[in-house]
Amino acid sequence: AIGAEKSWAQSATDLANDAKTTDQVLTVGLGQGQQRFSALDKVNTSNVKSLVPVWNYSFGDNRGQESQPLVYKGVMYVTTHDSTHAIDPKTGRGIWVNKFEYPPETPRIVCCGIVNRGAAIYNGKLYRATLDAHVVALNMEDGTEVWKSKAIDYADGYSMTMAPLIANGVVITGISGGEYGIRGFIDGWDPETGKHLWRRYTVPAPDEEGGDTWPGETYKHGGAPTWITGTYDPELDLVYWGAGNGGPWNAEFRKGDNLYVGSVLALKPKTGEIAWHYQFSPNDPYDYDGVNENIIADVEIDGKMQKVIMHADRNGYLYVIDRTDGKLLRASQYINKLNWADGIDMKTGRPIDSALTKKMRATGEKIDVWPSAFGGKNWFPMSYSPKSGFVYANTLEMGMSYKPVEPVFKKGTFYFGLDLAQLQFLFPDDGNTGYLRAIDPLTGDIKWEVGSQAANWGGTMATAGDLVFTGTYTGQFKAFDANTGEEVWSFQTGSGIIGQPMTWEQDGKQYISIASGIGGAYRNFIPVFGAKNVELNKLMASVPEGGSIWTFALQ
Ligand SMILES: O=C(O)c1cc(C(=O)O)c2c(n1)C(=O)C(=O)c1cc(C(=O)O)[nH]c1-2
């Protein structure tokens, strides 16, 4: 049988080396630091024109496909919202499928897309989360369930879409539900038994540190969801995990900084203890979340090598932060239009409220704010190439009309405190709702950009072959020259792409994979809150559903 000789030796060392070992991909992000950079250069700018599909595997599922596949010892593992698949990565033949059910009412408490973003693997088991807020371990050999542990009751507005993270022998998971007035947290689990080890609330109780940043009982529905997988630095033994928007969005009913809304937390993986935090958007009135990925890199800044994380926040600023202590090193605007703030105060690390935000806070008047609640970049991860020194990000150019009103908490329903009848997405005159951008993380300079009418909603991957791969909403999987932005290859995958590219090598050949299958928040919300953009809606409606995974190699 395929993979029968496996020793299941993947360990903490294998995980730490994942970015270097090109014959396997053990982690979402192509390494614990999630640079999404591959050292493979067999496919490069001079031969990428000969990239052709090797196989296509159907999930038999019409939901959005956001999962990044993993490859270990000649088997590919990929997740959907309700199934996990093991596939022979050379032929696309299925090996096993684990299909599971969640209560049919679950989608009602999922804000943005019936999706799953991937799995983690460790010591012979594959870990994933379920939409109804469970964590599951599967036997990698045959897909049977080893354990299943409940994180929390989905009926209270909690769900799970992220991939788990393995750090220092602990399975770590976050939670979704920021639109439903949850109280966010991060959990640690025992990988062998599924025993719950610790919970770190991302909204502190009144008697905990940071508890005084929440008035009265507001912390109970304070949000700060943790729906994007964190990164791990084994040397510092710190996990970097984002905490999202406040509940309700309307911040006048929770005056204060509201820790740890819109923040990155540095956690000790064994205990969940907080080593430091940095808050991107104190009080966050606009659903700017703070959950986006934190890429680990070592870069020269001010004449010395520094251990940093890079983070393109939904609030429109790209941050470089010292990952040893949380000190802000750089912050630069990475989108065209931003009017909620006048910049970041480099001394305090805090954004400076613009006159517009001050007016909204003082009067409660309707405003047109940029970026929109989707942010300058949503969940779809950027990549960082240590070769070029640039990050490659799919960015968004949208604003929103925003009218705060008094919030009403009702279990399992949207907790916004906004007049939804007046919530509208706003679009730039030139018709580009998003750009793929090569950005210098230290200056914010944009080296090149490629605009799209329907914004790209998937991740990017950079390679040593000087290529950047990403997919489009309308279904083309594309490669760009990392240095010039020239489109050098394209293939239509049949449905829209909102997945995360990955690559590995097997028997001397480089393979590149991407899931195709439209869905996610852009699909769900643009037709409702962006209905005035008739052309965009027509284009988006023309994209057929259909979940599958494609794998490519040189002819
Ligand atoms: O606050 C949350 O808990 C939460 C969860 C999720 C999710 O789990 O997918 C999204 C968001 N928020 C969100 O704000 C958002 O824009 C978003 C986009 C998507 C997607 O899959 O396209 N998910 C989510």
Coordinates of C-alpha atoms and ligand atoms in Angstrom, one line a residue:
A1 CA 0.0 0.0 0.0
I2 CA 1.1 3.6 -0.6
G3 CA 3.1 4.8 2.4
A4 CA 3.0 1.5 4.1
E5 CA 6.6 1.7 5.0
K6 CA 6.2 5.0 6.9
S7 CA 7.9 5.3 10.2
W8 CA 5.8 8.2 11.5
A9 CA 8.9 9.8 12.7
Q10 CA 7.8 13.4 12.3
S11 CA 8.7 15.2 15.4
A12 CA 9.4 18.6 16.8
T13 CA 12.7 18.6 14.9
D14 CA 10.9 17.7 11.6
L15 CA 8.5 20.5 12.2
A16 CA 11.3 23.0 12.9
N17 CA 13.0 22.0 9.7
D18 CA 9.9 22.0 7.6
A19 CA 10.8 25.1 5.6
K20 CA 14.1 23.5 4.6
T21 CA 12.9 20.0 3.8
T22 CA 11.4 20.4 0.3
D23 CA 10.2 16.8 0.0
Q24 CA 7.5 17.3 2.6
V25 CA 5.2 20.0 3.8
L26 CA 4.2 19.4 7.4
T27 CA 2.8 22.8 8.3
V28 CA 0.3 25.3 7.0
G29 CA 2.5 28.1 5.9
L30 CA 5.4 26.0 4.6
G31 CA 7.3 26.2 7.9
Q32 CA 6.5 27.1 11.5
G33 CA 7.4 30.8 10.6
Q34 CA 4.8 30.7 7.8
Q35 CA 6.9 32.5 5.2
R36 CA 5.2 30.5 2.5
F37 CA 8.5 30.6 0.7
S38 CA 9.9 27.4 -0.9
A39 CA 13.6 26.9 -1.6
L40 CA 12.6 24.9 -4.7
D41 CA 13.7 26.5 -8.0
K42 CA 13.2 23.7 -10.5
V43 CA 10.1 25.6 -11.7
N44 CA 11.3 29.1 -12.4
T45 CA 10.8 32.1 -14.5
S46 CA 12.5 30.6 -17.5
N47 CA 10.5 27.3 -17.7
V48 CA 7.2 28.1 -15.9
K49 CA 5.5 28.3 -19.3
S50 CA 5.7 24.5 -19.4
L51 CA 3.8 24.0 -16.2
V52 CA 0.8 21.7 -16.8
P53 CA -1.8 19.9 -14.7
V54 CA -0.8 16.4 -13.5
W55 CA -4.1 15.6 -11.8
N56 CA -7.4 17.0 -10.4
Y57 CA -9.2 15.5 -7.5
S58 CA -12.8 16.4 -6.7
F59 CA -14.0 16.9 -3.2
G60 CA -17.6 16.3 -4.4
D61 CA -18.4 19.5 -2.4
N62 CA -19.6 23.0 -3.4
R63 CA -18.4 24.9 -0.4
G64 CA -15.4 27.3 -0.4
Q65 CA -12.0 25.6 -0.4
E66 CA -9.4 27.6 1.7
S67 CA -7.3 24.6 2.9
Q68 CA -3.6 24.3 2.3
P69 CA -2.6 20.7 1.6
L70 CA 0.2 19.0 3.5
V71 CA 2.5 16.3 2.1
Y72 CA 4.3 13.7 4.2
K73 CA 6.2 10.7 3.0
G74 CA 4.4 10.5 -0.3
V75 CA 0.9 11.2 0.9
M76 CA -1.1 14.4 0.6
Y77 CA -3.6 15.4 3.3
V78 CA -6.2 18.1 2.7
T79 CA -9.3 19.3 4.5
T80 CA -12.7 20.6 3.6
H81 CA -15.5 21.9 5.9
D82 CA -16.7 18.4 6.5
S83 CA -14.1 15.9 5.3
T84 CA -10.4 15.1 5.4
H85 CA -8.7 13.4 2.4
A86 CA -5.5 11.4 1.9
I87 CA -4.4 11.4 -1.7
D88 CA -1.5 9.9 -3.7
P89 CA 0.2 13.2 -4.7
K90 CA 1.7 11.8 -7.9
T91 CA -1.5 10.4 -9.4
G92 CA -4.3 12.1 -7.6
R93 CA -5.8 8.7 -6.6
G94 CA -7.7 8.9 -3.3
I95 CA -6.3 6.8 -0.4
W96 CA -8.9 7.5 2.3
V97 CA -11.6 10.0 3.2
N98 CA -12.8 10.8 6.7
K99 CA -16.2 12.4 6.3
F100 CA -18.0 13.7 9.4
E101 CA -21.2 15.5 10.2
Y102 CA -21.9 18.6 12.1
P103 CA -25.4 19.7 13.3
P104 CA -27.3 21.2 10.3
E105 CA -27.9 24.5 12.2
T106 CA -24.1 25.1 12.6
P107 CA -23.8 27.3 9.5
R108 CA -26.1 29.9 11.1
I109 CA -23.4 30.7 13.6
V110 CA -20.6 30.9 11.0
C111 CA -20.2 34.5 9.9
C112 CA -18.3 34.4 6.7
G113 CA -17.9 31.1 5.0
I114 CA -18.4 27.4 5.5
V115 CA -14.7 26.6 5.3
N116 CA -11.7 24.9 6.8
R117 CA -8.1 26.2 6.4
G118 CA -6.1 23.0 6.9
A119 CA -4.6 20.5 9.3
A120 CA -1.5 19.9 11.4
I121 CA 0.5 16.7 11.7
Y122 CA 2.6 15.3 14.5
N123 CA 3.7 11.8 15.5
G124 CA 1.5 9.8 13.2
K125 CA -1.7 11.9 13.8
L126 CA -3.4 14.5 11.7
Y127 CA -5.2 17.3 13.7
R128 CA -8.0 19.4 12.4
A129 CA -10.9 21.5 13.8
T130 CA -14.6 21.2 13.0
L131 CA -17.2 23.9 12.3
D132 CA -19.1 22.9 15.4
A133 CA -16.0 23.7 17.6
H134 CA -14.4 20.3 18.1
V135 CA -10.7 19.3 17.7
V136 CA -10.1 15.9 16.1
A137 CA -7.1 13.7 15.7
L138 CA -7.1 11.2 12.9
N139 CA -4.8 8.2 12.3
M140 CA -2.8 9.2 9.2
E141 CA -2.6 5.6 8.0
D142 CA -6.3 5.0 7.5
G143 CA -8.1 8.2 8.5
T144 CA -9.9 6.7 11.5
E145 CA -10.6 9.0 14.4
V146 CA -8.2 8.7 17.4
W147 CA -9.9 11.3 19.6
K148 CA -12.4 14.1 19.4
S149 CA -12.6 16.9 22.0
K150 CA -15.2 19.6 22.4
A151 CA -13.8 23.1 22.7
I152 CA -17.1 24.8 23.5
D153 CA -20.8 24.8 22.6
Y154 CA -21.3 26.0 19.0
A155 CA -24.9 27.1 19.9
D156 CA -23.4 30.0 21.8
G157 CA -22.0 31.4 18.5
Y158 CA -18.6 29.6 18.5
S159 CA -17.1 27.9 15.4
M160 CA -13.7 26.8 14.1
T161 CA -12.3 27.3 10.7
M162 CA -8.5 27.6 11.4
A163 CA -5.8 24.9 11.1
P164 CA -4.3 23.8 14.5
L165 CA -0.7 24.6 15.3
I166 CA 1.8 22.2 16.9
A167 CA 4.2 24.0 19.3
N168 CA 6.5 22.3 21.9
G169 CA 4.4 19.1 21.8
V170 CA 1.0 20.9 22.3
V171 CA -1.8 21.1 19.8
I172 CA -3.0 24.8 19.8
T173 CA -6.3 26.0 18.4
G174 CA -8.1 29.3 18.2
I175 CA -11.8 30.1 17.9
S176 CA -14.2 31.9 15.5
G177 CA -17.3 33.9 16.6
G178 CA -16.3 37.5 16.7
E179 CA -19.5 38.5 15.0
Y180 CA -21.7 36.7 17.6
G181 CA -20.5 38.3 20.9
I182 CA -18.3 35.4 22.0
R183 CA -15.5 35.7 24.5
G184 CA -12.4 34.7 22.5
F185 CA -9.7 32.3 23.6
I186 CA -6.8 30.1 22.6
D187 CA -6.6 26.4 23.7
G188 CA -3.8 23.9 24.3
W189 CA -4.5 20.1 23.9
D190 CA -2.5 17.0 24.6
P191 CA -1.7 15.5 21.1
E192 CA -1.9 11.9 22.3
T193 CA -5.2 11.9 24.3
G194 CA -7.0 15.1 23.3
K195 CA -7.0 16.2 27.0
H196 CA -7.6 19.9 27.4
L197 CA -4.4 21.4 28.9
W198 CA -5.0 25.2 29.1
R199 CA -7.2 28.0 27.9
R200 CA -6.0 31.6 27.5
Y201 CA -8.9 34.0 27.2
T202 CA -8.2 36.8 24.8
V203 CA -10.7 39.0 26.7
P204 CA -9.4 39.1 30.3
A205 CA -11.8 38.9 33.2
P206 CA -12.0 42.0 35.5
D207 CA -9.5 40.5 38.0
E208 CA -6.9 39.6 35.3
E209 CA -4.3 41.8 33.8
G210 CA -6.0 44.0 31.2
G211 CA -9.4 43.4 32.8
D212 CA -9.6 47.1 33.6
T213 CA -9.7 47.9 29.8
W214 CA -13.3 46.7 29.7
P215 CA -16.2 48.6 31.4
G216 CA -18.6 46.7 33.5
E217 CA -19.7 43.3 32.2
T218 CA -18.8 44.1 28.6
Y219 CA -15.9 41.6 28.6
K220 CA -18.4 38.7 28.6
H221 CA -19.2 39.3 25.0
G222 CA -16.0 41.1 24.1
G223 CA -15.1 39.1 21.0
A224 CA -11.3 39.0 20.2
P225 CA -11.7 35.7 18.2
T226 CA -8.5 33.8 17.2
W227 CA -9.5 32.4 13.9
I228 CA -6.2 32.4 12.1
T229 CA -3.4 29.9 12.9
G230 CA -0.5 31.4 14.9
T231 CA 3.2 31.0 14.1
Y232 CA 5.9 29.4 16.3
D233 CA 9.5 30.2 17.1
P234 CA 11.0 27.1 18.7
E235 CA 14.2 28.9 19.7
L236 CA 12.3 31.5 21.8
D237 CA 9.6 29.0 22.5
L238 CA 6.9 31.6 21.7
V239 CA 3.7 31.3 19.7
Y240 CA 2.5 34.4 17.9
W241 CA -1.3 34.4 17.6
G242 CA -3.7 37.2 16.6
A243 CA -6.8 38.2 18.4
G244 CA -9.7 39.8 16.4
N245 CA -12.4 42.4 16.5
G246 CA -14.3 43.5 19.6
G247 CA -17.9 42.6 20.3
P248 CA -20.0 44.5 19.4
W249 CA -18.3 46.3 16.5
N250 CA -19.7 49.5 17.8
A251 CA -17.0 50.5 20.2
E252 CA -18.9 53.3 22.1
F253 CA -20.5 50.6 24.2
R254 CA -17.2 49.2 25.4
K255 CA -15.1 52.3 25.9
G256 CA -11.4 51.7 26.6
D257 CA -8.6 49.8 24.8
N258 CA -10.3 46.5 25.2
L259 CA -7.4 44.2 25.5
Y260 CA -6.7 41.9 23.6
V261 CA -8.9 43.1 20.7
G262 CA -6.9 43.7 17.5
S263 CA -3.7 42.4 19.0
V264 CA -0.9 39.9 18.6
L265 CA -0.2 37.8 21.7
A266 CA 3.2 36.1 22.3
L267 CA 2.3 32.9 24.3
K268 CA 4.2 30.2 26.0
P269 CA 2.9 27.0 24.3
K270 CA 3.2 24.7 27.3
T271 CA 1.0 26.9 29.5
G272 CA -0.7 29.6 27.4
E273 CA 1.0 32.3 29.6
I274 CA 1.3 35.7 27.8
A275 CA 4.9 36.8 27.4
W276 CA 4.0 40.1 25.7
H277 CA 1.3 41.6 23.5
Y278 CA 1.1 44.4 20.9
Q279 CA -2.3 46.0 20.1
F280 CA -2.7 47.1 16.5
S281 CA -6.1 48.7 16.9
P282 CA -7.0 49.6 20.5
N283 CA -10.8 49.7 20.9
D284 CA -11.2 48.7 17.2
P285 CA -14.5 50.3 16.1
Y286 CA -14.3 49.0 12.5
D287 CA -13.9 45.2 12.7
Y288 CA -10.3 45.6 11.7
D289 CA -9.7 42.3 13.6
G290 CA -6.0 41.7 14.4
V291 CA -6.0 38.0 13.4
N292 CA -3.9 38.1 10.2
E293 CA -0.8 35.9 10.1
N294 CA 2.4 36.9 11.8
I295 CA 5.3 35.9 9.6
I296 CA 8.6 35.1 11.4
A297 CA 11.8 36.4 9.8
D298 CA 15.3 37.6 10.7
V299 CA 16.0 40.9 8.9
E300 CA 18.5 43.7 9.1
I301 CA 17.0 46.8 10.6
D302 CA 18.9 49.9 11.6
G303 CA 22.2 48.1 11.0
K304 CA 21.6 45.0 13.0
M305 CA 19.9 41.6 12.5
Q306 CA 16.6 41.5 14.3
K307 CA 14.2 38.7 15.1
V308 CA 10.9 40.0 13.8
I309 CA 7.3 39.2 12.9
M310 CA 5.7 40.8 9.9
H311 CA 2.0 41.5 9.9
A312 CA -0.3 43.2 7.4
D313 CA -3.2 44.2 9.6
R314 CA -6.7 44.7 8.3
N315 CA -6.4 48.3 9.6
G316 CA -4.3 49.0 6.5
Y317 CA -0.8 49.2 8.2
L318 CA 2.0 46.7 7.6
Y319 CA 3.9 46.1 10.9
V320 CA 7.4 44.8 11.7
I321 CA 7.7 44.0 15.4
D322 CA 10.5 42.7 17.5
R323 CA 9.4 39.1 18.3
T324 CA 11.5 38.9 21.5
D325 CA 9.7 41.7 23.3
G326 CA 6.8 43.1 21.1
K327 CA 8.5 46.4 20.4
L328 CA 7.3 48.2 17.2
L329 CA 10.0 48.6 14.7
R330 CA 8.2 49.7 11.5
A331 CA 4.6 50.5 10.5
S332 CA 3.6 51.6 7.0
Q333 CA 0.4 52.0 5.0
Y334 CA 0.1 49.4 2.3
I335 CA -3.2 50.3 0.7
N336 CA -4.1 53.4 -1.4
K337 CA -6.9 54.8 0.6
L338 CA -6.9 54.9 4.4
N339 CA -8.9 57.6 6.4
W340 CA -9.6 56.1 9.8
A341 CA -6.2 57.1 11.2
D342 CA -3.5 59.7 10.5
G343 CA -0.6 57.2 11.0
I344 CA 1.0 55.2 13.8
D345 CA 2.8 57.0 16.6
M346 CA 6.1 55.1 16.6
K347 CA 6.8 56.1 20.2
T348 CA 3.6 54.7 21.7
G349 CA 2.9 52.2 19.0
R350 CA -0.7 53.5 18.8
P351 CA -2.7 54.6 15.8
I352 CA -3.6 58.3 15.7
D353 CA -7.4 58.7 15.3
S354 CA -8.2 60.8 12.2
A355 CA -10.7 63.7 12.3
L356 CA -13.2 61.3 10.7
T357 CA -12.9 58.7 13.4
K358 CA -13.1 61.4 16.1
K359 CA -16.3 62.7 14.5
M360 CA -17.8 59.3 14.4
R361 CA -16.9 58.7 18.1
A362 CA -18.2 62.1 19.2
T363 CA -21.5 62.3 17.2
G364 CA -22.4 58.7 16.1
E365 CA -22.9 60.1 12.6
K366 CA -22.7 57.9 9.6
I367 CA -19.2 58.0 8.0
D368 CA -17.5 56.6 4.9
V369 CA -14.4 54.9 6.3
W370 CA -11.5 53.2 4.4
P371 CA -10.5 50.4 4.5
S372 CA -13.8 48.5 5.0
A373 CA -14.5 45.8 7.6
F374 CA -12.8 43.4 5.2
G375 CA -9.6 45.3 5.9
G376 CA -6.7 46.2 3.7
K377 CA -6.1 42.5 3.6
N378 CA -8.3 39.7 4.9
W379 CA -7.3 36.2 6.2
F380 CA -5.6 35.0 3.0
P381 CA -1.9 34.8 3.9
M382 CA 0.9 36.7 2.3
S383 CA 4.3 35.2 1.6
Y384 CA 7.8 36.6 2.4
S385 CA 10.8 35.8 0.2
P386 CA 14.1 36.0 2.1
K387 CA 15.6 36.0 -1.4
S388 CA 14.0 39.3 -2.5
G389 CA 13.2 40.7 0.9
F390 CA 9.6 41.5 -0.2
V391 CA 6.3 40.4 1.1
Y392 CA 3.7 39.4 -1.6
A393 CA 0.2 40.1 -0.5
N394 CA -3.3 40.2 -1.9
T395 CA -4.6 43.5 -0.7
L396 CA -8.1 45.1 -0.8
E397 CA -9.2 48.6 -1.8
M398 CA -12.7 49.0 -0.4
G399 CA -14.3 51.4 2.1
M400 CA -17.7 51.2 3.9
S401 CA -20.5 53.4 5.0
Y402 CA -20.8 52.9 8.7
K403 CA -23.5 54.0 11.1
P404 CA -23.2 52.9 14.7
V405 CA -26.5 52.2 16.7
E406 CA -27.1 50.7 20.1
P407 CA -26.2 47.0 20.1
V408 CA -28.5 44.2 21.3
F409 CA -27.0 40.9 22.4
K410 CA -29.0 37.9 21.3
K411 CA -27.2 34.5 21.5
G412 CA -26.2 33.1 18.2
T413 CA -27.0 36.3 16.1
F414 CA -24.9 39.1 14.7
Y415 CA -23.7 41.4 17.5
F416 CA -22.7 44.5 15.5
G417 CA -24.4 47.6 16.9
L418 CA -24.6 49.0 13.3
D419 CA -27.5 50.0 11.1
L420 CA -27.1 47.2 8.6
A421 CA -29.5 48.9 6.2
Q422 CA -26.8 51.6 5.9
L423 CA -23.8 49.3 5.8
Q424 CA -22.5 49.5 2.2
F425 CA -19.1 48.6 0.7
L426 CA -17.5 51.4 -1.3
F427 CA -15.3 50.9 -4.3
P428 CA -12.6 53.0 -5.9
D429 CA -13.3 54.8 -9.2
D430 CA -10.7 52.8 -11.2
G431 CA -12.6 49.5 -10.6
N432 CA -9.8 47.6 -8.9
T433 CA -11.1 46.2 -5.6
G434 CA -7.8 44.6 -4.9
Y435 CA -4.1 44.3 -5.9
L436 CA -1.5 41.6 -5.7
R437 CA 1.4 43.7 -4.3
A438 CA 5.1 43.2 -3.8
I439 CA 5.8 45.4 -0.7
D440 CA 9.0 46.3 1.1
P441 CA 8.1 45.4 4.7
L442 CA 10.6 47.9 6.1
T443 CA 9.4 51.0 4.1
G444 CA 6.0 50.1 2.8
D445 CA 7.3 50.8 -0.8
I446 CA 5.3 49.0 -3.4
K447 CA 7.7 47.5 -5.9
W448 CA 5.0 46.2 -8.3
E449 CA 1.3 45.6 -8.3
V450 CA -1.4 43.8 -10.3
G451 CA -5.0 45.0 -9.9
S452 CA -8.2 43.0 -10.2
Q453 CA -11.9 43.9 -10.6
A454 CA -12.8 41.0 -8.3
A455 CA -10.2 41.0 -5.5
N456 CA -8.0 37.9 -5.1
W457 CA -9.2 36.1 -1.9
G458 CA -6.5 33.4 -1.7
G459 CA -3.0 33.1 -0.3
T460 CA 0.3 33.7 -2.0
M461 CA 3.4 31.6 -2.2
A462 CA 6.9 32.7 -3.2
T463 CA 9.7 30.4 -4.5
A464 CA 13.4 30.5 -5.0
G465 CA 12.5 30.2 -8.7
D466 CA 11.7 33.9 -8.5
L467 CA 8.0 33.1 -8.8
V468 CA 4.9 34.2 -6.9
F469 CA 1.9 32.0 -7.1
T470 CA -1.7 33.0 -6.3
G471 CA -5.2 32.4 -7.5
T472 CA -8.0 34.7 -8.7
Y473 CA -11.6 34.9 -7.7
T474 CA -12.5 33.9 -11.3
G475 CA -10.5 30.7 -11.0
Q476 CA -7.1 31.3 -12.7
F477 CA -4.1 29.9 -10.9
K478 CA -1.3 32.3 -11.8
A479 CA 2.5 32.7 -11.5
F480 CA 4.2 36.1 -11.5
D481 CA 7.8 37.1 -11.8
A482 CA 8.7 38.0 -8.2
N483 CA 11.0 40.8 -9.4
T484 CA 8.8 42.5 -11.9
G485 CA 5.2 41.4 -11.4
E486 CA 4.9 40.2 -14.9
E487 CA 2.3 37.5 -15.3
V488 CA 4.3 34.5 -16.6
W489 CA 1.7 31.6 -16.4
S490 CA -2.0 31.1 -15.9
F491 CA -4.4 28.1 -15.7
Q492 CA -8.2 28.1 -15.3
T493 CA -9.2 25.7 -12.5
G494 CA -12.9 25.6 -13.1
S495 CA -14.1 27.3 -10.0
G496 CA -12.8 30.4 -8.1
I497 CA -9.7 30.2 -6.0
I498 CA -9.6 31.1 -2.3
G499 CA -7.1 28.5 -1.3
Q500 CA -3.4 28.6 -0.3
P501 CA -0.8 27.4 -2.8
M502 CA 2.0 24.9 -1.7
T503 CA 4.8 23.1 -3.4
W504 CA 7.1 20.0 -2.7
E505 CA 9.4 17.8 -4.6
Q506 CA 9.1 14.0 -5.2
D507 CA 11.4 11.8 -7.2
G508 CA 13.3 14.8 -8.5
K509 CA 10.2 16.6 -9.7
Q510 CA 8.7 19.8 -8.3
Y511 CA 4.9 19.8 -7.8
I512 CA 2.6 22.7 -7.1
S513 CA -0.9 22.4 -5.6
I514 CA -3.8 24.6 -5.1
A515 CA -7.4 24.0 -4.0
S516 CA -10.1 25.5 -6.2
G517 CA -13.7 26.1 -5.1
I518 CA -15.4 29.5 -4.6
G519 CA -16.9 30.6 -1.2
G520 CA -15.7 32.7 1.8
A521 CA -16.7 36.1 3.0
Y522 CA -16.3 38.1 -0.3
R523 CA -18.7 35.7 -2.0
N524 CA -21.2 36.0 0.8
F525 CA -21.1 39.7 1.6
I526 CA -20.4 41.6 -1.6
P527 CA -23.7 40.9 -3.2
V528 CA -25.5 42.1 0.0
F529 CA -23.5 45.1 1.1
G530 CA -21.9 46.0 -2.2
A531 CA -25.0 45.6 -4.4
K532 CA -24.5 48.9 -6.1
N533 CA -21.5 47.6 -7.9
V534 CA -23.5 45.9 -10.6
E535 CA -20.5 45.0 -12.8
L536 CA -18.6 43.4 -10.0
N537 CA -21.6 41.4 -8.9
K538 CA -22.2 40.1 -12.4
L539 CA -18.6 39.0 -12.7
M540 CA -18.7 37.3 -9.3
A541 CA -22.0 35.6 -10.0
S542 CA -20.5 34.1 -13.1
V543 CA -18.0 32.0 -11.2
P544 CA -19.2 28.4 -10.8
E545 CA -19.0 26.4 -7.6
G546 CA -17.2 23.1 -7.3
G547 CA -14.4 22.1 -4.9
S548 CA -11.4 20.2 -6.1
I549 CA -7.6 20.2 -5.8
W550 CA -5.2 20.7 -8.7
T551 CA -1.6 19.6 -8.9
F552 CA 0.9 20.9 -11.5
A553 CA 4.4 20.0 -12.7
L554 CA 6.7 20.8 -15.7
Q555 CA 5.7 18.9 -18.8
Ligands
LIG1 O1 -14.7 37.2 13.9 C1 -14.6 36.0 13.6 O2 -14.6 35.1 14.4 C2 -14.4 35.7 12.2 C3 -14.2 34.4 11.7 C4 -14.0 34.2 10.3 C5 -13.8 32.8 9.9 O3 -13.7 31.9 10.9 O4 -13.8 32.4 8.8 C6 -13.9 35.3 9.5 C7 -14.1 36.6 10.1 N1 -14.3 36.8 11.4 C8 -14.0 37.8 9.3 O5 -14.1 38.9 9.9 C9 -13.8 37.8 7.9 O6 -13.7 38.8 7.2 C10 -13.6 36.5 7.3 C11 -13.4 36.1 6.0 C12 -13.5 34.8 6.0 C13 -13.3 33.9 4.8 O7 -13.2 32.7 5.0 O8 -13.3 34.4 3.6 N2 -13.6 34.3 7.2 C14 -13.8 35.3 8.1

